[in-house]
Amino acid sequence: MRAVYDALAVVRLPTVFETICALLVLSAVLLLDIFVLKPLTSPLRNLPGPSGGRGMDGHSSVIMNLHGSTVHEWIEKYGTTFMVKGPFAVHHRLFTLDPRALSHVLNHSQIYFKSPLLRNLVRRYMKEGLIVAEGERHKIQRKVAQRLFSRNGLRGMSEAVEEKAVQLRDIFQNLIHNPRLTTPYSPSNETLPPGSREIDIYASTSRCTFDIIGQVGIDHTFDSTGDWEGEGGELFERYEKMQMPFYGWKFVIGLIFPWFERIMPSDNKMLVDRAMDPLEKLSQDIMRERQREIDEGKREAASDNRDLLTLMLRSNMTKGMTPDQKLRDDEITGQLATFMFAGSDTTAGTIAMGLYQLAKHPEIQDTLRAELLACGDNLPYDQIDELPYLDAVVKEVLRINPSLPGTVRQAQKDDIIPLSQPVKLTNGKIVNEIKIRKGQLIHIPIEHLHTSTHIWGEDAKVFNPSRFLGLNLEPTQTPSTATFPSFNSPWTSPSTPLDPIPESVNSSGAEVEKGDSNPKIVRRSSVPLSPMTPMFPAHSTMSERKSSTGDERPTQIYSPMPTPTTPKFDLSKMPRKTSIPTLVPPGPGVWPNFMTFIDGPRRCIGYKLALIEIKIMFFKLIRDFEITPKEDQKVWRWNMMSTRPYVEGTLHTKGSSLPIIFKQYKGDPEPDQTFHPSQ
Ligand code: HEM
């Protein structure tokens, strides 16, 4: 002890000069490490790749630009795997479309996490839910959430979705038939002739998907679609407003140092808190109430997979669970924010962009309508799911407009990534694998993969659903034929098998079967479906009511019986199932090389619900309406967490929107009304 006191007696605090010198030396070492040592020793340093990227964001803004062609030029020049740069061109990152590499990264989720920056961005909106969680916490959360998507769970969801779709269709019909009616997504109808109505399809479907997640997540009815002045409508307005593109420097600093915004919140942070705090409070109140109901035996265990909240609470009550195995309160409430964000924006954007594509391609719209009208209006979802042309259209929408154009992973330790396409390094060596260092990032370019002509053929950028039917139904399209460069090019098909994909199918069969070129969501259709056979007679009733405030509200139930379109092709020749075009090489994804929902243990947990929503919405809306784009309107997409449509010149004033013109579909014109050029 004496020796310790003696030693302390000679210790003194450093002088200011010594402290400054020490800090300078430390900074010099750090800078040397970042700007010289790291790049010089980077295992990616000999990979070919584009020059530039010397700015603060390196090549990121080029990669994230949804409308540029530069990345495709890089792919042409450097092949499937190359190096791109992070900040100040000193951070080396891997950019790969190589199926084996992607499969390896996605399936080793214990090595490849989301980067801290991406997690900070996601956490801002989605709190401590599934998307932010990594490692053991992720496994625990995912296991519970997965149960929501059991066969029974999905059936319940399809009923909730159908109800919403019918509500939306009724509202649209009412808007068309009653020009004086207004809604937040169709404020006025001044310039259009009677019988047509301009409706913002993004604003309306995002309300629907918000309502659906309220139901599925916490068994709560928001009804922001029909009751936009009510509590749900107000919550939705705030939720929508927080996604306006207001960023600025405080936002950027806050992404790197989240504590900063606790002192100086950015505009974005204030909008997010204004939207998410009431939602969080609501889910906490419901959580307490639900726990009480469970404790008092008021909720039947059998009905508990109806919503995620109850499922999580009941899971925490499993006998023998250690505290570590239980979900924390912030994980439970965070899950609502996660599902709200991950599940509603993505799906709404897809439905809106899909309807826009159909509006722009009348011949595809007619073909789809012909298929849908050949069935009754009340077709159950498992049969809707079997309709081949609808399936092809939905796949094509998901292929060409994936909600997440890409994602990023960061290696948590040194690793070796296998390749199916050898890469020629700048030093002339040819390698079949890439070494990656702890901390380096890997870009997973979903949209570039989907629009690569080498994978999807010459018409990769064209909206052409018939590629999934092996047909060429649209006269304006050329058949999808890939022109693969010579054998030695980086585009030859994989010579080695892909990584085995861990079977994440649970006992309820909630995940997709692998190895099937056309996996289906629910494989229980026992009724053979002929697309030509009407299944149920459509009905036609109409009722209107006035709201309590005396305003006319679109609350009608109205289902006309249009004459089916004369199909532009023989429906009986339609293949009964879609398939991935044979030219598409094997690759990871929910379907081969189809990465909209990515793959592996972090694959989108809600993709089956997304498919249900998209298909049922298309089914209900395209049967009853003819849709056309607005003249002189340019539509773009912007990307923050997921891509959203907006009209040119209105992003910063209006935010996301996508108005299109709706007309009641009345069937083909009678022959005597048809104009004949010879007359
Ligand atoms: C068209 C609609 C959708 C698309 C394109 C989509 C896409 C994706 C993608 C690409 C990911 C992986 C993100 C990453 O790891 O970087 C993901 C994850 C996720 N998605 Fe979806 N999604 C959709 C709909 C939904 C729906 C409807 C729900 C919920 C009901 C949902 C819930 C989630 C969750 C919770 C995760 C995190 C899974 C995990 O990390 O384990 N998504 N989604």
XYZ file of C-alpha atoms and ligand atoms in Angstrom:
722
model
C 0.000 0.000 0.000
C 2.819 2.334 0.939
C 4.380 1.796 -2.497
C 1.118 2.915 -4.187
C 1.021 6.151 -2.136
C 4.677 6.790 -3.029
C 3.948 6.286 -6.726
C 0.897 8.615 -6.643
C 2.951 11.296 -4.948
C 5.147 11.684 -8.053
C 2.212 11.712 -10.566
C 1.248 15.179 -11.758
C -1.380 16.495 -14.154
C -0.121 17.290 -17.699
C 0.357 20.946 -18.592
C -1.833 22.638 -21.241
C 1.053 22.475 -23.699
C 1.525 18.753 -23.098
C -2.220 18.147 -23.526
C -2.309 20.035 -26.839
C 0.745 18.116 -28.086
C -0.812 14.805 -27.089
C -4.069 15.704 -28.873
C -2.173 16.770 -32.002
C -0.213 13.531 -32.060
C -3.400 11.523 -31.535
C -5.190 13.391 -34.362
C -2.181 12.915 -36.660
C -2.166 9.180 -35.939
C -5.909 8.977 -36.556
C -5.687 10.915 -39.832
C -2.721 8.818 -40.940
C -4.692 5.695 -40.173
C -7.841 6.875 -42.023
C -6.237 8.561 -45.027
C -3.087 6.465 -45.561
C -2.885 3.168 -43.700
C -6.491 1.981 -44.107
C -6.642 2.611 -47.890
C -3.122 1.192 -48.419
C -3.935 -2.007 -46.584
C -7.566 -2.306 -47.688
C -8.253 -5.793 -49.049
C -10.461 -4.096 -51.677
C -7.703 -1.790 -52.952
C -6.982 -3.821 -56.083
C -10.578 -4.166 -57.171
C -11.475 -2.192 -60.275
C -13.933 0.652 -59.777
C -14.907 4.186 -60.718
C -12.707 7.156 -59.931
C -13.954 10.245 -58.096
C -15.981 10.071 -54.909
C -13.748 12.640 -53.192
C -16.624 14.533 -51.604
C -18.119 14.035 -48.152
C -20.450 11.308 -49.352
C -18.063 9.527 -51.713
C -20.024 7.709 -54.415
C -23.152 7.405 -52.266
C -25.212 10.097 -53.969
C -24.511 8.577 -57.405
C -25.539 5.146 -56.152
C -28.687 6.481 -54.522
C -29.731 8.574 -57.516
C -32.851 6.811 -58.778
C -32.865 8.546 -62.124
C -29.253 8.429 -63.264
C -27.581 5.855 -65.493
C -24.035 6.176 -64.100
C -24.190 3.006 -62.018
C -25.314 0.990 -65.041
C -22.335 2.426 -66.919
C -20.052 1.269 -64.079
C -21.631 -2.168 -64.245
C -20.982 -2.306 -68.004
C -17.383 -1.263 -67.459
C -16.373 -3.140 -64.309
C -18.731 -6.115 -64.275
C -20.604 -7.664 -61.389
C -18.219 -6.793 -58.554
C -16.211 -3.615 -58.081
C -15.090 -1.098 -55.516
C -16.839 2.188 -54.788
C -15.779 4.882 -52.366
C -17.166 6.238 -49.143
C -16.414 9.710 -47.665
C -13.381 11.488 -49.185
C -12.657 8.488 -51.415
C -10.655 6.805 -48.663
C -13.275 4.317 -47.507
C -13.373 1.328 -49.792
C -16.735 -0.350 -50.229
C -17.840 -3.396 -52.141
C -20.532 -3.036 -54.803
C -21.731 -6.375 -56.069
C -24.470 -7.938 -58.136
C -22.783 -11.315 -57.914
C -25.482 -13.773 -56.790
C -23.115 -15.883 -54.705
C -21.622 -12.876 -52.962
C -25.050 -11.422 -52.220
C -26.299 -14.746 -50.973
C -23.264 -15.064 -48.676
C -23.682 -11.589 -47.199
C -27.433 -11.885 -46.696
C -27.250 -15.328 -45.172
C -24.481 -14.503 -42.706
C -26.471 -11.966 -40.761
C -24.331 -12.632 -37.677
C -21.340 -11.181 -39.597
C -23.050 -8.539 -41.714
C -25.058 -5.962 -39.767
C -26.665 -2.751 -40.926
C -24.153 0.077 -40.586
C -24.440 2.307 -37.471
C -25.436 5.254 -39.687
C -28.230 3.285 -41.321
C -29.386 2.018 -37.925
C -29.405 5.555 -36.513
C -31.506 6.700 -39.448
C -33.891 3.785 -39.072
C -34.072 4.115 -35.267
C -35.220 7.710 -35.602
C -38.474 6.477 -37.154
C -38.765 2.852 -36.157
C -37.393 2.844 -32.587
C -36.076 -0.403 -31.112
C -37.964 -2.818 -33.364
C -36.928 -5.623 -35.675
C -35.173 -3.556 -38.310
C -32.763 -1.957 -35.834
C -32.128 -5.065 -33.719
C -29.053 -7.187 -34.447
C -27.677 -10.503 -33.163
C -29.499 -12.294 -30.356
C -32.097 -9.519 -29.819
C -33.027 -9.744 -33.498
C -33.479 -13.516 -33.300
C -35.736 -13.215 -30.256
C -37.885 -10.482 -31.797
C -38.140 -12.167 -35.188
C -39.200 -15.515 -33.722
C -42.203 -13.912 -32.053
C -43.152 -11.590 -34.930
C -42.924 -14.442 -37.429
C -45.906 -16.150 -35.782
C -48.131 -13.326 -36.942
C -47.731 -14.547 -40.508
C -48.981 -18.081 -39.942
C -51.512 -19.428 -42.423
C -54.407 -18.481 -40.137
C -52.895 -15.094 -39.449
C -52.588 -14.385 -43.182
C -56.188 -15.439 -43.763
C -57.352 -12.941 -41.132
C -55.181 -10.264 -42.706
C -56.609 -10.872 -46.172
C -60.106 -10.287 -44.756
C -58.999 -6.992 -43.180
C -57.339 -5.945 -46.444
C -60.410 -6.822 -48.490
C -62.564 -4.675 -46.196
C -60.216 -1.732 -46.718
C -60.080 -2.223 -50.479
C -63.879 -2.295 -50.703
C -64.065 0.849 -48.581
C -61.597 2.595 -50.878
C -63.430 1.483 -54.004
C -66.737 2.712 -52.567
C -65.195 6.067 -51.731
C -63.733 6.400 -55.236
C -67.076 5.533 -56.806
C -68.787 8.096 -54.662
C -66.226 10.719 -55.591
C -66.793 10.023 -59.297
C -70.559 10.109 -59.042
C -70.745 13.089 -56.756
C -68.416 15.908 -57.856
C -69.257 17.979 -54.767
C -67.710 15.445 -52.430
C -64.149 16.111 -51.348
C -61.575 14.092 -49.436
C -57.985 14.950 -48.529
C -56.873 12.768 -51.436
C -59.301 14.246 -53.953
C -59.883 17.846 -52.999
C -61.610 19.159 -56.104
C -62.697 18.207 -59.563
C -62.961 21.449 -61.423
C -61.231 20.807 -64.706
C -62.396 17.305 -65.570
C -65.574 16.319 -67.429
C -68.360 14.650 -65.384
C -67.709 10.984 -64.744
C -63.959 11.473 -64.205
C -62.172 12.274 -61.016
C -58.608 13.128 -60.148
C -57.532 11.085 -57.138
C -54.167 11.100 -55.424
C -53.524 7.405 -55.423
C -50.496 7.640 -53.153
C -52.303 9.676 -50.497
C -55.288 7.331 -50.532
C -53.460 4.010 -50.524
C -51.036 5.186 -47.840
C -54.029 5.827 -45.590
C -55.284 2.321 -46.331
C -51.958 0.668 -45.541
C -51.654 2.790 -42.369
C -55.081 1.538 -41.268
C -54.198 -2.059 -42.102
C -51.039 -1.945 -39.993
C -53.070 -0.451 -37.112
C -55.284 -3.506 -37.320
C -52.509 -6.050 -37.763
C -50.088 -4.393 -35.326
C -52.256 -3.476 -32.351
C -55.790 -4.498 -33.323
C -56.809 -0.847 -33.417
C -59.085 0.840 -35.960
C -57.559 4.102 -37.175
C -59.808 4.498 -40.230
C -57.779 7.394 -41.550
C -59.164 6.460 -44.997
C -62.834 7.144 -44.277
C -62.787 9.237 -41.103
C -59.975 11.632 -41.933
C -61.110 14.174 -39.368
C -61.058 11.641 -36.541
C -58.203 10.577 -34.264
C -56.798 8.135 -36.838
C -56.923 10.768 -39.556
C -55.000 13.210 -37.406
C -52.376 10.616 -36.495
C -51.971 9.839 -40.154
C -51.555 13.530 -41.087
C -48.738 13.882 -38.556
C -47.184 10.628 -39.696
C -47.259 11.814 -43.292
C -45.865 15.233 -42.453
C -42.830 13.798 -40.697
C -41.747 12.370 -44.022
C -41.457 15.714 -45.746
C -37.892 16.127 -46.984
C -36.750 18.618 -44.302
C -33.192 17.732 -43.366
C -30.339 20.237 -42.930
C -27.091 20.162 -40.983
C -28.582 19.331 -37.574
C -30.150 16.245 -39.100
C -26.817 15.130 -40.593
C -24.899 15.638 -37.326
C -27.697 13.888 -35.460
C -27.316 10.826 -37.682
C -23.669 10.489 -36.678
C -24.115 11.584 -33.031
C -27.747 10.925 -32.041
C -27.248 12.706 -28.666
C -26.730 15.973 -30.568
C -30.389 16.257 -31.488
C -31.383 15.930 -27.850
C -29.709 19.304 -27.396
C -30.452 20.883 -30.793
C -33.301 19.010 -32.510
C -33.562 19.369 -36.277
C -36.886 20.204 -37.980
C -37.042 16.580 -39.009
C -36.612 15.358 -35.421
C -39.400 17.678 -34.216
C -41.757 16.394 -36.904
C -40.846 12.794 -36.121
C -41.475 13.293 -32.386
C -44.754 15.069 -33.101
C -45.901 12.074 -35.149
C -44.372 9.168 -33.278
C -44.932 10.260 -29.646
C -48.736 9.984 -29.828
C -48.454 6.695 -31.713
C -46.084 5.368 -29.063
C -48.364 6.577 -26.276
C -51.319 4.920 -27.956
C -49.486 1.612 -28.240
C -48.352 1.862 -24.597
C -51.954 2.471 -23.463
C -53.205 -0.409 -25.579
C -50.344 -2.585 -24.299
C -51.370 -1.994 -20.666
C -55.034 -2.564 -21.450
C -54.272 -5.733 -23.415
C -52.055 -7.091 -20.626
C -54.901 -6.525 -18.179
C -57.334 -8.360 -20.461
C -54.927 -11.290 -20.768
C -54.335 -11.412 -16.999
C -58.083 -11.388 -16.378
C -58.546 -14.180 -18.928
C -60.648 -11.969 -21.201
C -58.689 -12.767 -24.356
C -58.863 -16.198 -25.855
C -55.399 -17.633 -26.502
C -56.648 -18.909 -29.863
C -57.365 -15.421 -31.150
C -54.059 -14.013 -30.008
C -52.208 -14.277 -33.271
C -54.632 -11.698 -34.647
C -52.345 -8.805 -33.795
C -48.667 -8.437 -33.102
C -49.011 -6.674 -29.774
C -51.031 -9.409 -28.106
C -48.777 -12.025 -29.621
C -45.721 -10.371 -28.076
C -47.337 -9.938 -24.661
C -48.451 -13.544 -24.572
C -45.036 -14.724 -25.701
C -43.493 -12.935 -22.705
C -45.737 -14.982 -20.436
C -44.353 -18.315 -21.669
C -43.414 -20.479 -18.689
C -39.707 -20.934 -17.984
C -38.575 -17.886 -19.967
C -35.532 -16.127 -18.573
C -35.652 -12.302 -18.451
C -33.134 -12.230 -21.347
C -35.476 -14.213 -23.555
C -38.372 -11.839 -22.986
C -39.109 -8.824 -25.148
C -38.402 -5.531 -23.407
C -41.154 -2.893 -23.252
C -39.292 -0.623 -25.699
C -38.973 -3.552 -28.112
C -42.711 -4.177 -27.927
C -43.734 -0.565 -28.545
C -40.912 -0.158 -31.069
C -42.440 -2.955 -33.088
C -45.535 -0.897 -33.853
C -43.396 1.959 -35.162
C -41.386 -0.582 -37.161
C -44.392 -2.250 -38.712
C -46.019 1.106 -39.362
C -43.008 2.351 -41.223
C -41.669 -0.789 -42.828
C -45.116 -2.097 -43.666
C -47.222 0.837 -44.740
C -44.979 3.172 -46.726
C -43.401 0.425 -48.768
C -46.693 -1.167 -49.713
C -48.463 2.122 -50.419
C -45.612 3.219 -52.692
C -45.762 -0.083 -54.554
C -49.544 0.035 -55.025
C -49.401 3.660 -56.178
C -46.526 3.082 -58.618
C -48.249 -0.083 -59.854
C -51.494 1.746 -60.577
C -49.509 4.471 -62.280
C -47.807 1.896 -64.511
C -51.213 0.452 -65.385
C -52.522 3.940 -66.142
C -49.588 4.483 -68.502
C -50.054 1.088 -70.197
C -53.737 0.824 -71.185
C -53.220 -2.435 -73.069
C -51.832 -4.102 -69.935
C -54.632 -2.574 -67.875
C -57.249 -3.979 -70.298
C -55.712 -7.442 -70.226
C -55.655 -7.413 -66.450
C -59.242 -6.169 -66.240
C -60.380 -8.891 -68.620
C -58.838 -11.491 -66.345
C -60.351 -9.949 -63.229
C -63.821 -9.503 -64.688
C -63.884 -13.141 -65.686
C -64.127 -13.857 -61.957
C -66.732 -12.725 -59.467
C -66.161 -9.724 -57.255
C -66.059 -11.838 -54.112
C -63.260 -14.154 -55.168
C -61.452 -15.377 -52.032
C -57.852 -14.311 -51.693
C -56.313 -17.712 -52.275
C -57.956 -17.688 -55.714
C -57.068 -14.062 -56.396
C -53.513 -15.107 -55.632
C -53.721 -17.764 -58.350
C -54.691 -15.383 -61.166
C -51.724 -15.577 -63.520
C -51.873 -12.191 -65.209
C -52.466 -10.381 -61.917
C -49.519 -12.273 -60.442
C -47.384 -11.282 -63.432
C -48.384 -7.617 -63.122
C -47.620 -7.565 -59.389
C -44.241 -9.235 -59.894
C -43.395 -6.735 -62.608
C -44.368 -3.784 -60.398
C -42.221 -5.151 -57.580
C -39.345 -5.786 -59.968
C -39.263 -2.440 -61.657
C -40.125 -0.232 -58.646
C -38.706 -1.926 -55.554
C -39.569 0.243 -52.527
C -36.043 -0.108 -51.245
C -33.710 0.512 -54.191
C -30.812 -0.846 -52.174
C -29.482 -1.537 -48.730
C -26.113 -1.697 -47.011
C -24.332 -4.162 -44.742
C -21.195 -3.734 -42.647
C -18.781 -6.578 -41.846
C -18.446 -7.109 -38.087
C -15.262 -9.130 -38.581
C -12.794 -9.963 -41.349
C -14.375 -12.335 -43.824
C -14.023 -13.885 -47.279
C -16.884 -13.418 -49.743
C -17.141 -16.116 -52.411
C -17.951 -15.115 -55.996
C -19.682 -16.938 -58.811
C -18.073 -14.606 -61.370
C -14.275 -14.356 -61.124
C -12.989 -10.796 -60.949
C -9.842 -9.479 -62.609
C -7.990 -7.212 -60.183
C -6.113 -4.089 -61.272
C -2.833 -6.010 -60.730
C -3.914 -8.610 -63.297
C -4.755 -11.380 -60.809
C -8.045 -13.222 -61.234
C -9.853 -14.048 -58.000
C -12.861 -16.144 -57.070
C -13.362 -14.569 -53.682
C -13.032 -11.175 -52.078
C -11.445 -10.516 -48.707
C -13.331 -8.005 -46.638
C -12.111 -6.227 -43.534
C -14.068 -5.618 -40.356
C -15.931 -2.312 -40.720
C -16.090 -2.283 -44.533
C -19.449 -1.795 -46.223
C -21.184 -3.815 -48.892
C -23.810 -2.233 -51.140
C -26.735 -4.474 -52.024
C -28.114 -2.804 -55.146
C -31.650 -4.090 -55.470
C -32.922 -1.758 -58.198
C -29.763 -1.972 -60.292
C -29.935 -5.729 -60.120
C -33.551 -5.664 -61.287
C -32.890 -3.306 -64.174
C -29.703 -4.957 -65.373
C -30.098 -6.024 -69.000
C -27.624 -8.840 -68.317
C -30.001 -10.428 -65.833
C -33.478 -9.478 -67.039
C -32.855 -9.109 -70.760
C -32.748 -6.213 -73.200
C -36.097 -4.889 -72.031
C -35.091 -4.914 -68.352
C -36.193 -1.317 -67.898
C -39.531 -1.822 -69.681
C -42.731 -2.543 -67.757
C -43.666 -5.870 -69.284
C -45.596 -8.316 -67.069
C -45.781 -10.958 -69.771
C -42.098 -11.753 -69.190
C -43.362 -13.839 -66.258
C -45.736 -15.779 -68.492
C -43.332 -16.621 -71.279
C -45.691 -14.645 -73.559
C -45.576 -11.466 -75.523
C -49.062 -10.102 -74.979
C -48.252 -6.471 -75.420
C -47.749 -5.656 -79.091
C -45.493 -2.730 -78.268
C -42.990 -4.812 -76.326
C -40.206 -6.910 -77.693
C -39.724 -10.355 -76.180
C -37.403 -10.442 -73.223
C -34.200 -11.950 -74.528
C -30.949 -11.399 -72.725
C -27.834 -10.825 -74.724
C -25.069 -12.162 -72.593
C -21.593 -11.051 -73.531
C -18.901 -13.564 -74.363
C -17.945 -16.440 -72.059
C -15.070 -14.588 -70.470
C -17.075 -11.530 -69.601
C -18.092 -10.857 -66.044
C -21.619 -11.848 -67.012
C -21.278 -15.557 -67.663
C -23.738 -17.510 -65.547
C -22.658 -18.830 -62.179
C -20.454 -21.887 -62.305
C -20.624 -22.678 -58.609
C -23.719 -23.308 -56.560
C -25.006 -20.516 -54.384
C -24.668 -20.576 -50.639
C -27.234 -22.815 -49.080
C -30.002 -20.601 -47.818
C -30.936 -21.474 -44.256
C -34.460 -22.743 -44.104
C -36.299 -20.178 -42.097
C -39.656 -21.811 -42.560
C -41.397 -22.090 -39.217
C -43.833 -24.721 -38.143
C -46.715 -22.614 -39.373
C -45.189 -22.566 -42.844
C -44.971 -18.793 -42.777
C -41.872 -18.479 -44.967
C -41.618 -19.233 -48.651
C -40.467 -22.568 -49.952
C -37.105 -22.403 -51.705
C -36.198 -24.110 -54.909
C -39.503 -23.345 -56.541
C -39.357 -20.974 -59.430
C -42.843 -19.795 -58.605
C -43.466 -20.019 -54.894
C -46.982 -19.169 -53.854
C -48.086 -17.552 -50.663
C -50.927 -19.781 -49.720
C -50.958 -23.148 -51.380
C -54.347 -24.375 -50.479
C -56.517 -23.615 -53.445
C -58.524 -26.750 -54.037
C -60.814 -25.238 -56.677
C -59.293 -25.409 -60.139
C -59.691 -21.936 -61.560
C -60.557 -21.226 -65.114
C -59.978 -17.568 -65.797
C -62.937 -17.606 -68.180
C -65.434 -18.814 -65.581
C -67.221 -16.153 -63.568
C -67.092 -17.378 -59.964
C -69.688 -15.202 -58.248
C -72.301 -12.861 -59.666
C -71.452 -9.248 -59.016
C -74.125 -7.202 -57.245
C -75.129 -3.607 -57.420
C -76.421 -1.624 -54.458
C -75.943 1.935 -53.483
C -76.565 3.873 -50.326
C -75.380 7.223 -49.147
C -75.498 8.925 -45.784
C -74.734 12.305 -44.368
C -72.107 12.647 -41.686
C -72.911 14.013 -38.252
C -71.572 17.395 -39.346
C -74.024 17.440 -42.237
C -71.259 17.059 -44.836
C -71.810 14.507 -47.478
C -69.355 11.742 -46.862
C -68.471 8.997 -49.288
C -69.871 6.032 -47.436
C -71.692 4.271 -50.203
C -71.579 0.632 -50.965
C -71.804 0.478 -54.708
C -70.715 -2.282 -56.952
C -71.754 -2.048 -60.583
C -71.700 -4.924 -62.994
C -69.633 -3.879 -65.977
C -69.529 -5.790 -69.218
C -66.199 -7.566 -69.415
C -63.748 -6.098 -71.858
C -63.237 -8.021 -75.039
C -59.829 -9.459 -74.224
C -57.036 -8.454 -76.580
C -55.899 -12.070 -76.451
C -57.386 -15.450 -75.801
C -57.535 -15.793 -72.031
C -57.656 -19.561 -72.317
C -54.130 -19.454 -73.769
C -52.828 -17.783 -70.641
C -50.382 -20.030 -68.752
C -51.900 -20.988 -65.425
C -48.827 -19.957 -63.472
C -46.175 -17.332 -63.676
C -42.522 -18.264 -63.746
C -39.263 -16.395 -63.633
C -37.978 -15.998 -67.235
C -35.541 -18.755 -68.104
C -32.829 -16.267 -69.030
C -32.663 -15.012 -65.422
C -29.751 -16.781 -63.744
C -30.071 -18.299 -60.268
C -29.668 -15.796 -57.478
C -30.945 -14.928 -54.030
C -34.373 -13.452 -53.386
C -37.937 -14.442 -52.655
C -37.925 -15.541 -56.293
C -34.623 -16.124 -58.140
C -32.686 -12.857 -58.469
C -35.747 -11.035 -57.187
C -34.488 -8.936 -54.320
C -37.372 -6.577 -53.583
C -37.767 -8.260 -50.187
C -34.081 -9.289 -50.065
C -33.296 -12.748 -48.669
C -31.869 -14.701 -45.746
C -32.683 -14.320 -42.052
C -33.341 -10.581 -42.528
C -35.700 -11.083 -45.433
C -38.798 -8.860 -45.233
C -41.003 -10.479 -42.637
C -44.188 -8.923 -44.019
C -43.857 -9.667 -47.705
C -46.814 -12.011 -47.795
C -49.029 -9.328 -46.321
C -47.622 -6.886 -48.874
C -48.566 -9.259 -51.713
C -52.054 -9.666 -50.263
C -52.506 -5.899 -50.082
C -51.212 -5.197 -53.575
C -53.198 -7.980 -55.225
C -56.480 -7.258 -53.465
C -56.213 -3.512 -54.152
C -55.501 -4.124 -57.836
C -58.315 -6.677 -57.977
C -60.913 -4.335 -56.522
C -59.836 -1.147 -58.275
C -59.012 -2.344 -61.790
C -62.273 -4.286 -62.092
C -64.264 -1.120 -61.547
C -62.202 1.775 -62.839
C -60.384 2.855 -65.939
C -57.341 4.818 -64.953
C -55.243 7.209 -66.998
C -52.269 9.419 -66.133
C -52.753 13.177 -65.838
C -51.641 15.058 -68.895
C -48.498 17.178 -68.607
C -47.609 15.750 -65.233
C -44.138 14.393 -64.599
C -43.857 11.825 -61.829
C -40.591 11.117 -60.048
C -39.580 9.010 -57.089
C -37.495 10.127 -54.161
C -35.906 7.978 -51.577
C -35.399 8.318 -47.877
C -36.334 5.156 -46.045
C -38.297 3.822 -48.990
C -39.128 5.312 -52.371
C -42.170 7.513 -52.709
C -43.688 9.148 -55.791
C -44.039 12.897 -56.221
C -45.102 15.281 -58.940
C -42.351 17.387 -60.451
C -41.978 20.723 -58.690
C -44.113 19.829 -55.657
C -41.878 17.705 -53.425
C -40.992 20.484 -50.986
C -44.449 22.004 -50.878
C -46.745 19.023 -51.071
C -44.529 16.064 -50.304
C -45.290 12.698 -51.861
C -48.314 12.435 -54.133
C -49.457 10.734 -57.312
C -52.718 11.981 -58.795
C -54.246 9.967 -61.620
C -57.614 10.108 -63.358
C -60.301 7.602 -62.403
C -63.367 6.796 -64.516
C -66.026 4.226 -63.771
C -65.410 1.246 -66.054
C -68.559 0.627 -68.086
C -67.462 -2.181 -70.353
C -66.547 -2.107 -74.020
C -68.555 0.379 -76.107
C -71.551 -1.159 -77.890
C -70.688 -2.004 -81.542
C -72.985 0.756 -82.896
C -71.145 3.335 -80.794
C -67.791 2.361 -82.160
C -66.207 4.700 -84.639
C -65.181 2.982 -87.866
C -62.715 4.885 -90.035
C -64.501 3.687 -93.208
C -67.845 5.262 -92.165
C -43.969 -3.859 -51.038
C -43.824 -3.864 -49.748
C -42.555 -4.136 -49.006
C -41.265 -4.097 -49.437
C -40.750 -3.776 -50.822
C -40.427 -4.450 -48.315
C -39.058 -4.561 -48.382
C -38.251 -4.903 -47.309
C -36.820 -5.036 -47.367
C -35.957 -4.848 -48.609
C -36.398 -5.352 -46.131
C -34.948 -5.573 -45.699
C -34.306 -4.271 -45.283
C -32.868 -4.448 -44.858
O -32.567 -5.402 -44.136
O -32.040 -3.604 -45.208
C -37.555 -5.437 -45.283
C -37.515 -5.743 -43.953
C -38.622 -5.721 -43.141
N -39.930 -5.545 -43.529
Fe -40.588 -5.228 -45.393
N -41.219 -4.668 -47.236
C -42.526 -4.513 -47.616
C -43.653 -4.686 -46.834
C -43.629 -4.989 -45.499
C -44.790 -5.190 -44.665
C -46.229 -5.170 -45.160
C -44.339 -5.380 -43.394
C -45.098 -5.633 -42.123
C -46.302 -5.977 -42.018
C -42.891 -5.319 -43.437
C -42.077 -5.453 -42.345
C -40.715 -5.569 -42.409
C -39.879 -5.790 -41.245
C -40.362 -5.870 -39.801
C -38.567 -5.913 -41.706
C -37.324 -6.199 -40.887
C -37.068 -7.695 -40.920
C -35.810 -8.091 -40.182
O -34.856 -7.333 -40.170
O -35.831 -9.200 -39.640
N -42.496 -5.099 -44.720
N -38.678 -5.158 -46.024
